[in-house]
Coordinates of C-alpha atoms in Angstrom, one line a residue:
Chain A
M1 CA 3.4 -36.4 -3.2
R2 CA 4.4 -35.4 0.1
V3 CA 8.2 -34.9 -0.8
I4 CA 7.0 -32.8 -4.0
F5 CA 5.1 -30.3 -1.9
N6 CA 8.1 -30.5 0.2
E7 CA 10.2 -29.5 -3.0
E8 CA 7.1 -26.9 -4.5
L9 CA 7.0 -25.5 -1.5
K10 CA 10.8 -24.7 -0.9
A11 CA 10.8 -23.3 -4.9
V12 CA 8.1 -20.6 -3.0
A13 CA 10.6 -20.1 0.0
D14 CA 14.0 -19.6 -3.0
D15 CA 11.8 -17.2 -5.0
L16 CA 10.9 -15.2 -1.6
D17 CA 14.7 -15.0 -0.4
Q18 CA 15.1 -14.2 -4.0
M19 CA 12.5 -10.8 -3.4
A20 CA 13.9 -10.0 -0.3
Q21 CA 17.0 -9.5 -1.8
D22 CA 16.5 -7.3 -4.3
V23 CA 14.5 -5.0 -2.2
H24 CA 17.9 -5.1 -0.2
K25 CA 19.8 -4.0 -3.2
A26 CA 16.5 -1.9 -4.2
I27 CA 16.3 0.3 -0.8
N28 CA 20.4 0.6 -0.7
L29 CA 20.1 1.5 -4.1
A30 CA 17.9 4.4 -3.8
G31 CA 19.5 5.1 -0.6
D32 CA 22.7 6.1 -2.6
A33 CA 21.2 7.5 -5.4
L34 CA 18.9 9.9 -2.6
M35 CA 22.1 10.9 -1.0
D36 CA 24.6 10.6 -3.2
S37 CA 23.2 12.4 -6.4
D38 CA 23.6 8.2 -7.9
V39 CA 22.4 8.6 -11.3
E40 CA 23.5 5.3 -12.1
A41 CA 22.1 3.6 -9.3
A42 CA 18.8 5.4 -9.4
Q43 CA 18.3 4.0 -12.6
T44 CA 19.3 0.2 -11.6
V45 CA 16.5 0.4 -9.1
I46 CA 13.7 2.0 -11.8
D47 CA 15.1 -1.3 -14.0
G48 CA 15.0 -4.0 -11.9
D49 CA 11.6 -3.3 -10.4
I50 CA 10.4 -5.3 -13.4
E51 CA 11.9 -8.4 -11.9
I52 CA 10.4 -7.5 -7.9
D53 CA 6.7 -7.7 -10.2
A54 CA 7.9 -10.9 -12.4
L55 CA 8.6 -12.5 -9.4
E56 CA 5.4 -11.3 -7.2
S57 CA 3.1 -12.9 -10.2
S58 CA 5.7 -16.2 -10.0
I59 CA 4.8 -16.8 -6.0
I60 CA 1.0 -16.2 -6.3
D61 CA 0.9 -18.8 -9.3
Q62 CA 3.1 -21.8 -7.8
C63 CA 1.0 -21.0 -4.5
V64 CA -2.1 -21.2 -6.6
R65 CA -1.4 -24.5 -8.4
L66 CA 0.1 -25.4 -4.7
L67 CA -3.2 -25.1 -2.7
A68 CA -5.2 -26.6 -6.1
K69 CA -2.6 -29.6 -6.1
Q70 CA -1.5 -30.5 -2.5
N71 CA -4.5 -29.5 -0.5
P72 CA -1.7 -27.8 2.6
V73 CA -3.1 -27.9 6.3
A74 CA -1.6 -27.3 9.3
T75 CA 1.8 -25.1 8.8
D76 CA 2.2 -25.7 5.2
L77 CA -1.1 -24.0 4.4
R78 CA 0.3 -20.9 7.1
V79 CA 3.4 -20.7 4.9
V80 CA 2.3 -20.7 1.4
V81 CA -1.0 -18.0 2.7
A82 CA 1.9 -16.2 4.3
S83 CA 3.9 -16.6 1.3
M84 CA 1.6 -14.7 -1.0
R85 CA 1.0 -11.9 1.4
L86 CA 4.8 -11.4 1.4
A87 CA 5.2 -11.0 -2.3
T88 CA 2.9 -8.5 -2.2
T89 CA 4.2 -6.5 0.7
F90 CA 7.8 -6.6 -1.4
E91 CA 6.4 -6.1 -4.5
R92 CA 5.3 -2.7 -2.9
M93 CA 8.7 -1.9 -1.6
G94 CA 10.3 -2.3 -4.6
D95 CA 7.9 0.2 -6.0
L96 CA 8.5 2.9 -3.4
A97 CA 12.4 2.3 -3.4
R98 CA 11.5 3.5 -7.4
H99 CA 9.5 6.4 -6.5
I100 CA 12.7 7.7 -4.3
A101 CA 15.0 6.6 -7.1
E102 CA 12.7 8.3 -10.2
S103 CA 12.8 11.6 -7.4
A104 CA 16.2 11.1 -7.7
R105 CA 17.2 11.1 -11.0
R106 CA 14.9 14.1 -11.8
A107 CA 16.6 16.5 -9.5
Y108 CA 19.3 14.9 -11.1
P109 CA 22.3 16.2 -10.3
A110 CA 20.8 17.8 -7.2
S111 CA 20.2 16.1 -4.7
P112 CA 16.3 16.5 -3.7
I113 CA 16.8 17.2 0.0
P114 CA 18.9 20.0 0.8
A115 CA 22.0 20.2 2.3
E116 CA 20.1 21.1 6.4
A117 CA 17.6 18.4 6.0
Q118 CA 20.6 15.8 4.3
E119 CA 21.5 14.3 8.1
L120 CA 17.6 14.1 9.0
F121 CA 17.6 11.8 5.6
G122 CA 20.6 10.0 6.5
K123 CA 20.0 8.7 9.8
M124 CA 16.2 7.3 7.3
K125 CA 19.0 5.9 4.7
D126 CA 21.0 4.0 7.3
F127 CA 17.3 3.2 9.2
L128 CA 15.9 1.5 6.5
N129 CA 19.3 -0.1 5.4
M130 CA 19.5 -2.3 8.8
T131 CA 15.6 -2.9 8.1
A132 CA 16.6 -4.5 4.9
D133 CA 19.3 -6.3 6.1
R134 CA 16.9 -7.8 8.6
L135 CA 14.7 -8.1 6.6
V136 CA 16.9 -10.9 4.3
N137 CA 17.8 -12.8 7.5
M138 CA 14.4 -13.0 9.3
L139 CA 13.2 -14.9 6.2
M140 CA 16.4 -17.3 5.2
D141 CA 16.2 -18.3 8.8
R142 CA 12.3 -18.0 9.9
D143 CA 13.6 -16.3 12.5
A144 CA 10.8 -14.0 14.5
N145 CA 13.3 -12.4 17.2
I146 CA 14.4 -10.3 14.4
A147 CA 10.5 -9.8 13.0
E148 CA 10.4 -8.4 16.4
K149 CA 13.1 -6.2 16.5
V150 CA 11.5 -4.4 13.0
I151 CA 8.3 -4.4 14.2
V152 CA 9.5 -2.3 17.8
D153 CA 12.2 -0.5 16.1
D154 CA 9.6 1.3 13.1
D155 CA 8.9 4.1 15.9
V156 CA 12.4 5.3 15.4
L157 CA 11.6 5.6 11.6
D158 CA 8.8 7.5 12.3
A159 CA 10.1 10.0 14.8
L160 CA 12.1 10.7 12.0
H161 CA 9.4 11.1 9.8
H162 CA 7.9 13.8 11.8
Q163 CA 11.1 15.4 12.2
T164 CA 10.3 15.5 8.0
F165 CA 7.7 17.3 8.6
E166 CA 8.8 19.7 11.4
F167 CA 11.9 20.7 9.0
A168 CA 9.5 21.3 5.7
L169 CA 7.4 23.6 8.0
D170 CA 10.3 25.4 9.7
E171 CA 10.1 28.9 8.5
N172 CA 13.8 29.3 9.0
W173 CA 15.0 27.1 6.4
K174 CA 14.4 29.3 2.9
G175 CA 13.8 26.2 1.0
T176 CA 11.7 25.8 -2.8
R177 CA 8.0 24.6 -3.1
Q178 CA 9.7 21.7 -5.1
Q179 CA 11.8 21.4 -2.2
I180 CA 9.1 21.3 0.3
I181 CA 7.3 18.9 -1.9
D182 CA 10.0 16.1 -2.1
I183 CA 11.0 16.4 1.1
V184 CA 6.9 15.6 1.9
L185 CA 6.8 13.4 -0.4
L186 CA 10.2 10.8 0.4
G187 CA 9.6 11.2 3.9
R188 CA 6.7 9.6 3.5
F189 CA 7.8 6.5 0.8
M190 CA 10.5 6.5 3.4
E191 CA 8.4 5.9 6.6
R192 CA 5.8 3.2 3.9
L193 CA 9.1 1.8 3.9
G194 CA 9.8 0.9 7.1
D195 CA 5.2 0.1 7.5
H196 CA 5.7 -2.1 4.8
A197 CA 8.8 -4.1 6.3
V198 CA 6.6 -4.5 10.0
S199 CA 3.5 -6.2 7.7
A200 CA 6.4 -8.4 6.0
A201 CA 7.5 -9.2 10.2
R202 CA 3.7 -10.1 11.0
R203 CA 4.0 -12.3 8.5
V204 CA 7.1 -14.1 9.6
V205 CA 6.1 -14.4 13.1
Y206 CA 2.4 -15.6 11.5
I207 CA 4.7 -18.4 9.5
V208 CA 6.8 -19.2 12.6
S209 CA 4.1 -19.3 15.5
G210 CA 1.0 -19.3 13.8
F211 CA 0.2 -16.1 15.5
D212 CA -1.2 -13.0 13.6
P213 CA -0.2 -10.3 15.4
T214 CA -2.2 -8.0 13.3
K215 CA -4.6 -9.1 15.1
L216 CA -3.5 -7.1 18.2
P217 CA -5.2 -3.3 18.8
Q218 CA -3.5 -1.5 16.7
R219 CA -2.9 0.8 13.7
D220 CA 0.2 2.4 11.6
E221 CA 0.2 5.5 13.4
G222 CA 3.5 6.4 11.2
T223 CA 1.2 7.5 8.3
D224 CA -0.9 9.5 10.5
I225 CA 0.6 13.4 9.5
D226 CA -1.0 15.3 12.7
Chain B
M1 CA -19.2 -31.2 1.4
R2 CA -20.2 -29.2 -1.7
V3 CA -22.8 -27.8 -0.1
I4 CA -21.4 -26.6 3.3
F5 CA -18.4 -25.2 0.6
N6 CA -20.7 -22.9 -1.3
E7 CA -22.2 -21.6 2.2
E8 CA -19.1 -20.5 3.1
L9 CA -18.1 -18.9 0.2
K10 CA -21.1 -16.8 0.4
A11 CA -20.2 -15.9 4.1
V12 CA -17.1 -14.6 2.7
A13 CA -18.6 -12.8 -0.3
D14 CA -21.3 -11.6 1.7
D15 CA -18.6 -10.2 4.2
L16 CA -16.4 -8.9 1.2
D17 CA -19.8 -6.7 -0.3
Q18 CA -19.8 -5.8 3.7
M19 CA -16.1 -4.1 3.3
A20 CA -17.1 -2.4 -0.1
Q21 CA -19.6 -1.1 1.7
D22 CA -17.9 0.5 4.2
V23 CA -15.1 1.4 2.0
H24 CA -18.2 3.2 0.3
K25 CA -19.2 5.5 2.9
A26 CA -15.6 5.7 4.5
I27 CA -14.9 7.6 0.9
N28 CA -17.9 9.4 0.6
L29 CA -17.8 10.5 4.2
A30 CA -14.3 11.3 3.8
G31 CA -14.5 13.8 1.0
D32 CA -17.6 15.4 2.9
A33 CA -15.2 15.6 5.6
L34 CA -12.7 17.7 3.9
M35 CA -14.7 19.7 1.1
D36 CA -17.6 20.9 4.2
S37 CA -15.5 21.1 7.1
D38 CA -17.6 18.0 8.2
V39 CA -15.9 17.2 11.8
E40 CA -18.5 14.5 12.4
A41 CA -18.2 12.8 9.3
A42 CA -14.1 12.8 9.5
Q43 CA -14.7 11.5 13.2
T44 CA -17.0 8.8 11.8
V45 CA -14.6 7.5 9.1
I46 CA -11.5 7.8 11.7
D47 CA -14.0 5.6 14.6
G48 CA -15.0 3.2 11.5
D49 CA -12.3 2.4 9.9
I50 CA -11.6 -0.4 13.2
E51 CA -14.7 -2.3 11.9
I52 CA -12.7 -2.4 8.4
D53 CA -9.6 -3.8 10.0
A54 CA -11.9 -6.3 11.5
L55 CA -13.6 -7.7 8.4
E56 CA -10.2 -7.9 6.9
S57 CA -8.8 -10.2 9.7
S58 CA -12.2 -12.2 9.7
I59 CA -12.1 -13.4 5.4
I60 CA -8.7 -14.0 5.6
D61 CA -9.0 -16.3 8.5
Q62 CA -12.4 -17.9 6.8
C63 CA -10.4 -18.1 3.4
V64 CA -7.5 -19.9 5.7
R65 CA -10.2 -22.3 7.0
L66 CA -12.0 -23.1 3.1
L67 CA -8.5 -23.8 1.8
A68 CA -7.9 -26.2 5.2
K69 CA -11.0 -27.9 4.9
Q70 CA -12.5 -28.0 1.6
N71 CA -9.7 -28.3 -0.5
P72 CA -11.1 -25.6 -3.6
V73 CA -9.9 -26.0 -7.3
A74 CA -10.4 -24.0 -10.3
T75 CA -12.5 -20.6 -10.0
D76 CA -13.6 -21.9 -6.7
L77 CA -10.1 -21.4 -5.4
R78 CA -9.7 -17.9 -7.4
V79 CA -12.5 -16.8 -5.8
V80 CA -10.9 -17.7 -2.7
V81 CA -7.5 -16.5 -3.2
A82 CA -8.4 -13.6 -4.6
S83 CA -11.1 -12.8 -1.6
M84 CA -8.1 -12.7 0.5
R85 CA -6.3 -10.2 -1.9
L86 CA -9.6 -7.7 -1.8
A87 CA -9.4 -7.9 1.5
T88 CA -6.2 -6.7 1.9
T89 CA -6.4 -4.0 -0.6
F90 CA -10.4 -2.4 0.8
E91 CA -8.6 -2.4 4.5
R92 CA -6.0 -0.3 2.9
M93 CA -8.5 1.9 1.6
G94 CA -9.8 2.4 4.9
D95 CA -6.8 3.4 6.0
L96 CA -6.3 6.0 2.9
A97 CA -9.5 7.6 3.4
R98 CA -9.1 7.8 7.6
H99 CA -5.9 9.8 6.7
I100 CA -8.1 12.0 4.7
A101 CA -10.9 12.0 7.5
E102 CA -7.8 12.7 10.0
S103 CA -6.8 15.2 8.0
A104 CA -9.6 17.4 7.8
R105 CA -10.0 16.8 11.7
R106 CA -6.3 18.2 12.4
A107 CA -7.7 21.7 10.5
Y108 CA -11.2 21.6 12.0
P109 CA -12.9 24.5 12.0
A110 CA -10.8 25.6 8.5
S111 CA -10.3 23.1 5.6
P112 CA -7.2 22.0 4.6
I113 CA -8.1 22.8 1.0
P114 CA -7.8 26.6 0.4
A115 CA -10.4 28.3 -1.1
E116 CA -8.0 28.5 -4.5
A117 CA -8.3 24.4 -4.6
Q118 CA -11.6 23.5 -3.7
E119 CA -12.5 23.1 -7.8
L120 CA -9.5 20.9 -8.0
F121 CA -10.5 18.7 -4.8
G122 CA -14.2 18.7 -5.5
K123 CA -13.6 16.8 -8.9
M124 CA -11.2 14.5 -7.1
K125 CA -13.7 13.9 -4.5
D126 CA -16.5 13.6 -7.1
F127 CA -14.3 10.8 -9.5
L128 CA -13.6 9.2 -6.2
N129 CA -16.9 9.0 -5.0
M130 CA -18.0 7.8 -8.4
T131 CA -15.2 4.7 -8.0
A132 CA -16.8 3.6 -4.8
D133 CA -20.5 3.7 -6.8
R134 CA -18.7 1.2 -9.0
L135 CA -16.3 -1.0 -6.4
V136 CA -19.7 -1.5 -4.6
N137 CA -21.4 -2.5 -8.1
M138 CA -18.5 -4.8 -9.6
L139 CA -18.2 -6.7 -6.7
M140 CA -21.9 -7.5 -5.7
D141 CA -22.7 -8.6 -9.2
R142 CA -19.2 -10.0 -10.3
D143 CA -18.9 -7.5 -13.3
A144 CA -16.5 -7.1 -15.4
N145 CA -17.1 -4.7 -17.3
I146 CA -17.5 -2.4 -14.6
A147 CA -13.7 -3.1 -13.2
E148 CA -12.4 -2.8 -16.5
K149 CA -14.2 1.0 -16.2
V150 CA -12.5 1.3 -12.9
I151 CA -8.7 0.7 -14.7
V152 CA -9.3 2.8 -17.9
D153 CA -10.8 5.5 -16.0
D154 CA -8.2 5.9 -13.5
D155 CA -6.0 7.9 -15.7
V156 CA -8.8 10.6 -14.8
L157 CA -7.2 10.6 -11.3
D158 CA -4.0 10.3 -12.2
A159 CA -4.5 14.1 -14.1
L160 CA -6.0 16.3 -11.6
H161 CA -3.5 14.1 -9.2
H162 CA -0.8 15.9 -11.5
Q163 CA -2.3 19.0 -10.9
T164 CA -2.3 19.4 -7.6
F165 CA 1.3 19.4 -7.8
E166 CA 0.8 22.2 -10.3
F167 CA -1.2 23.8 -8.1
A168 CA 1.3 23.3 -5.1
L169 CA 4.0 24.7 -7.1
D170 CA 2.3 28.3 -8.8
E171 CA 4.0 31.0 -7.0
N172 CA 1.4 32.7 -7.8
W173 CA -0.6 31.3 -5.1
K174 CA 0.4 32.6 -1.6
G175 CA -0.5 29.4 0.7
T176 CA 1.0 28.4 3.7
R177 CA 3.5 26.2 3.9
Q178 CA 1.6 23.8 5.6
Q179 CA -1.4 24.2 3.2
I180 CA 1.2 22.8 0.4
I181 CA 2.0 19.9 2.6
D182 CA -1.8 19.1 2.9
I183 CA -2.4 19.6 -0.9
V184 CA 0.5 17.0 -2.1
L185 CA -0.1 14.4 1.0
L186 CA -3.7 15.0 0.4
G187 CA -3.6 14.4 -3.2
R188 CA -1.6 11.7 -2.9
F189 CA -4.1 9.7 -0.7
M190 CA -7.0 10.2 -2.9
E191 CA -4.6 9.2 -5.6
R192 CA -3.7 5.8 -4.1
L193 CA -7.5 5.4 -3.3
G194 CA -7.2 5.7 -7.2
D195 CA -4.9 2.6 -7.2
H196 CA -6.0 0.7 -4.9
A197 CA -9.7 0.6 -6.5
V198 CA -7.9 -0.7 -9.6
S199 CA -6.1 -2.9 -7.6
A200 CA -9.8 -4.1 -6.7
A201 CA -10.9 -4.3 -10.1
R202 CA -8.2 -6.5 -11.5
R203 CA -9.1 -8.9 -9.4
V204 CA -12.7 -9.1 -9.8
V205 CA -11.5 -9.4 -13.5
Y206 CA -9.5 -12.2 -12.6
I207 CA -12.5 -14.0 -10.4
V208 CA -14.6 -13.6 -13.5
S209 CA -12.4 -14.6 -16.1
G210 CA -9.0 -16.5 -14.6
F211 CA -7.6 -13.8 -16.9
D212 CA -5.3 -11.4 -14.2
P213 CA -4.7 -8.4 -15.7
T214 CA -1.8 -7.4 -13.6
K215 CA 0.2 -9.8 -15.9
L216 CA 0.0 -6.9 -18.4
P217 CA 3.0 -5.1 -18.8
Q218 CA 2.4 -1.7 -16.2
R219 CA 3.7 0.5 -14.2
D220 CA 1.8 2.9 -11.4
E221 CA 2.3 5.9 -13.5
G222 CA -0.5 7.7 -11.3
T223 CA 1.7 7.6 -7.8
D224 CA 5.2 9.1 -9.6
I225 CA 6.0 12.3 -9.2
D226 CA 8.4 13.5 -11.4

C-alpha cells in the first residue's frame, strides 16, 4: 500500500512540476509578447493555457483518488491538500499570462505599452521572469528558502505596480484612453501574478514546515488601489 | 465514528453558510458604498474582511482534520474537497468587495463613479446583489438549480462589464484620468466577483451531482479585455 501511495504521490508531484514549468514558460512568453510585440509568443501562451487547465483538473482528480483510497495523514496529507491548492493557484497564473498575451495580440503590430512606459513594464517583466524561475526551483527542491524570497520580494513588484498608476495619472504623458486602460489592467495582471506566486510560495512553506504562513495577519496590500 | 463525522461535516457546512452570508453582506454594503458614497458601509466591508479570512483558515483546518481522522469517501469526500475550494473562492470574493469599498472610501465624499456611469454601475450592483442572494440560497439548500442560474446568467454581467470599457473609451464623456482608472478597475472587480460566484456554483453542482462542470471546455471569457 505504502509503495503505491508514494508512487501516486510522485505522479502528482511530477504533474505539479510540469504545471510550474508551463506557467514559467507562459510568463516568459507573455512578457516577450508584451514588450517585443511578439505575436507568435502571444499565440503560444493563449493556446497553451488549455494544457495548464487540464493539468489542474488532473491533479485534483488524482488527489481526490489518493484521499479516498490511501487515507494519508501528517506530512503526506499536507502534501495532498497543498497540491490541490497549488494546482488552482497555477491555473489562475496561466489565465493571467493569457490575459497579458491577449492584450499584446489585440494591439499588434503596435505594443499596448507606450514608449514612455517601456522601462517600467520592462522591470515588471524582469521581476516576473525571476519569480517564475524561483517558482520552478522552489517546487522541484521543496525549498522553503526560495519560497521565503518570493514572499519577501513581492514588495518590489507592488512598488512597480504603484508606479503604473502614477504613470497613467501623469498629465504630462499624452496617452490615449486605450493606453491608459491597458496600462492599468496590464499592471494589475502582472501584480496579481506576483500575488499568486506568493500564495504558491506559502503552500510550499506549509508542505515543508507544516506551518501555514497565510495565518499571519496580512492583507494582499499590493492589490489595493488607493 | 460515523456520528462524529457527520457532526464535524455539519460544522464545516455551518461555517461555509456563515461565509456565504458574510460575502453576501460584503457585496451588498460594497455596492451601497460605491453608489451612495456610504463611507460607513465601506468601512464595515473593509473591517469585516478579516472575519472572512479567518473563516477560510478555519474551514481548511477542519477539512484537513476530517480527512486525517475520518477517511471520508464518495459523496462525503466530495463535500470536504469542494468545501475547501469554496472557502478559498469566498475568501477571494471578500477581497474583491473590500477593493470596491476601499475605492469608495478613497473617493469620499465624492463617488468614484461619475454621474453618466451611475446607471451602468447600478445595473452591475443590482446583478451582484441578486447573485449574492443566490449564493446563500444555493449553499443552504445544496440547490443545483440555483447554481445553474448563477452559471448561465454570468453572461449578463460580462456584457455590462464590456460596456464599462465602451464608456471609458467614449471621448464624448469628459472624465478625468482617475475616473477612467476607477471605472476600469471597479468594472473588473465586479466582473471578477461574478466569475468567482460561477466557480462557487460549479463546486455546488459537483457536491450535488459528482459531476464537475469546470471540465467542460470553457474560458473565463468575461475577463478578456479585447
